[in-house]
């Protein structure tokens, strides 16, 4: 009988970067649903990235490591561009 192991990836961002993260997700063509305590980002249930407010940070979690990395990479590029303009 096969055995499956599912890994969940976690990352966090400061609360001030929440809107920028949502804009990065929209730029990647991902569906964004804002919830009272965060958001759900992704193209489907299996590929969803869950964003939840935990204290003074937002915690991102997903079983899709590559999707989470792509989103964070796009977010970081946008933040660097924004800081370079200042």
PDB file of C-alpha atoms in Angstrom:
ATOM      1  CA  UNK A   1       0.000   0.000   0.000  1.00  0.00           C
ATOM      2  CA  UNK A   2       1.529   3.359  -1.013  1.00  0.00           C
ATOM      3  CA  UNK A   3       2.324   5.948   1.585  1.00  0.00           C
ATOM      4  CA  UNK A   4       2.117   9.655   0.829  1.00  0.00           C
ATOM      5  CA  UNK A   5       3.891  12.440   2.660  1.00  0.00           C
ATOM      6  CA  UNK A   6       2.694  15.991   2.208  1.00  0.00           C
ATOM      7  CA  UNK A   7       5.027  18.831   3.082  1.00  0.00           C
ATOM      8  CA  UNK A   8       3.734  22.265   3.981  1.00  0.00           C
ATOM      9  CA  UNK A   9       5.960  25.291   3.406  1.00  0.00           C
ATOM     10  CA  UNK A  10       5.744  28.324   5.714  1.00  0.00           C
ATOM     11  CA  UNK A  11       6.982  31.888   5.298  1.00  0.00           C
ATOM     12  CA  UNK A  12       6.040  35.179   6.911  1.00  0.00           C
ATOM     13  CA  UNK A  13       5.889  38.829   5.880  1.00  0.00           C
ATOM     14  CA  UNK A  14       5.375  42.037   7.912  1.00  0.00           C
ATOM     15  CA  UNK A  15       1.801  43.350   8.051  1.00  0.00           C
ATOM     16  CA  UNK A  16       2.778  46.435   6.033  1.00  0.00           C
ATOM     17  CA  UNK A  17       3.607  44.286   2.988  1.00  0.00           C
ATOM     18  CA  UNK A  18       0.226  42.521   2.780  1.00  0.00           C
ATOM     19  CA  UNK A  19      -1.228  44.709  -0.001  1.00  0.00           C
ATOM     20  CA  UNK A  20       2.022  44.501  -1.984  1.00  0.00           C
ATOM     21  CA  UNK A  21       1.865  40.702  -1.750  1.00  0.00           C
ATOM     22  CA  UNK A  22      -1.681  40.710  -3.113  1.00  0.00           C
ATOM     23  CA  UNK A  23      -0.601  42.945  -6.016  1.00  0.00           C
ATOM     24  CA  UNK A  24       2.284  40.557  -6.790  1.00  0.00           C
ATOM     25  CA  UNK A  25      -0.171  37.645  -6.823  1.00  0.00           C
ATOM     26  CA  UNK A  26      -2.470  39.487  -9.226  1.00  0.00           C
ATOM     27  CA  UNK A  27       0.516  40.281 -11.469  1.00  0.00           C
ATOM     28  CA  UNK A  28       1.260  36.549 -11.663  1.00  0.00           C
ATOM     29  CA  UNK A  29      -2.342  35.893 -12.707  1.00  0.00           C
ATOM     30  CA  UNK A  30      -3.308  34.171  -9.469  1.00  0.00           C
ATOM     31  CA  UNK A  31      -6.794  34.310  -8.007  1.00  0.00           C
ATOM     32  CA  UNK A  32      -6.938  36.345  -4.775  1.00  0.00           C
ATOM     33  CA  UNK A  33      -9.713  36.015  -2.186  1.00  0.00           C
ATOM     34  CA  UNK A  34      -9.394  38.330   0.803  1.00  0.00           C
ATOM     35  CA  UNK A  35     -10.740  36.903   4.077  1.00  0.00           C
ATOM     36  CA  UNK A  36     -11.268  38.638   7.451  1.00  0.00           C
ATOM     37  CA  UNK A  37      -7.977  37.279   8.832  1.00  0.00           C
ATOM     38  CA  UNK A  38      -5.878  37.209   5.633  1.00  0.00           C
ATOM     39  CA  UNK A  39      -6.314  35.827   2.125  1.00  0.00           C
ATOM     40  CA  UNK A  40      -6.284  32.752  -0.083  1.00  0.00           C
ATOM     41  CA  UNK A  41      -4.127  32.995  -3.189  1.00  0.00           C
ATOM     42  CA  UNK A  42      -3.936  30.454  -5.986  1.00  0.00           C
ATOM     43  CA  UNK A  43      -5.441  28.749  -8.973  1.00  0.00           C
ATOM     44  CA  UNK A  44      -7.183  25.963  -7.083  1.00  0.00           C
ATOM     45  CA  UNK A  45      -7.572  24.220  -3.754  1.00  0.00           C
ATOM     46  CA  UNK A  46      -4.440  22.056  -4.143  1.00  0.00           C
ATOM     47  CA  UNK A  47      -2.231  24.966  -5.223  1.00  0.00           C
ATOM     48  CA  UNK A  48      -3.626  27.513  -2.786  1.00  0.00           C
ATOM     49  CA  UNK A  49      -1.414  29.702  -0.637  1.00  0.00           C
ATOM     50  CA  UNK A  50      -3.069  30.590   2.647  1.00  0.00           C
ATOM     51  CA  UNK A  51      -2.195  33.954   4.210  1.00  0.00           C
ATOM     52  CA  UNK A  52      -3.162  34.281   7.885  1.00  0.00           C
ATOM     53  CA  UNK A  53      -2.565  37.097  10.368  1.00  0.00           C
ATOM     54  CA  UNK A  54      -0.443  35.829  13.285  1.00  0.00           C
ATOM     55  CA  UNK A  55       0.424  38.606  15.735  1.00  0.00           C
ATOM     56  CA  UNK A  56       2.211  41.385  13.848  1.00  0.00           C
ATOM     57  CA  UNK A  57       3.029  39.263  10.771  1.00  0.00           C
ATOM     58  CA  UNK A  58       1.189  37.426   8.043  1.00  0.00           C
ATOM     59  CA  UNK A  59       2.041  33.732   7.770  1.00  0.00           C
ATOM     60  CA  UNK A  60       1.994  32.195   4.305  1.00  0.00           C
ATOM     61  CA  UNK A  61       1.554  28.440   4.016  1.00  0.00           C
ATOM     62  CA  UNK A  62       1.167  26.074   1.099  1.00  0.00           C
ATOM     63  CA  UNK A  63       1.827  22.523  -0.025  1.00  0.00           C
ATOM     64  CA  UNK A  64       2.963  23.957  -3.383  1.00  0.00           C
ATOM     65  CA  UNK A  65       6.552  25.046  -2.692  1.00  0.00           C
ATOM     66  CA  UNK A  66       7.245  26.297  -6.221  1.00  0.00           C
ATOM     67  CA  UNK A  67       4.117  28.468  -6.258  1.00  0.00           C
ATOM     68  CA  UNK A  68       5.017  29.991  -2.899  1.00  0.00           C
ATOM     69  CA  UNK A  69       8.587  30.664  -4.065  1.00  0.00           C
ATOM     70  CA  UNK A  70       7.365  32.326  -7.287  1.00  0.00           C
ATOM     71  CA  UNK A  71       4.999  34.565  -5.348  1.00  0.00           C
ATOM     72  CA  UNK A  72       7.670  35.591  -2.849  1.00  0.00           C
ATOM     73  CA  UNK A  73      10.184  36.192  -5.637  1.00  0.00           C
ATOM     74  CA  UNK A  74       7.745  38.473  -7.485  1.00  0.00           C
ATOM     75  CA  UNK A  75       6.956  40.257  -4.214  1.00  0.00           C
ATOM     76  CA  UNK A  76      10.665  40.775  -3.434  1.00  0.00           C
ATOM     77  CA  UNK A  77      11.391  42.116  -6.927  1.00  0.00           C
ATOM     78  CA  UNK A  78       8.550  44.620  -6.598  1.00  0.00           C
ATOM     79  CA  UNK A  79       9.766  45.706  -3.137  1.00  0.00           C
ATOM     80  CA  UNK A  80      13.323  46.200  -4.439  1.00  0.00           C
ATOM     81  CA  UNK A  81      12.046  48.266  -7.376  1.00  0.00           C
ATOM     82  CA  UNK A  82       9.914  50.373  -5.030  1.00  0.00           C
ATOM     83  CA  UNK A  83      12.889  51.001  -2.709  1.00  0.00           C
ATOM     84  CA  UNK A  84      15.161  51.842  -5.655  1.00  0.00           C
ATOM     85  CA  UNK A  85      12.760  54.574  -6.788  1.00  0.00           C
ATOM     86  CA  UNK A  86      12.992  56.304  -3.388  1.00  0.00           C
TER      87      UNK A  86
END
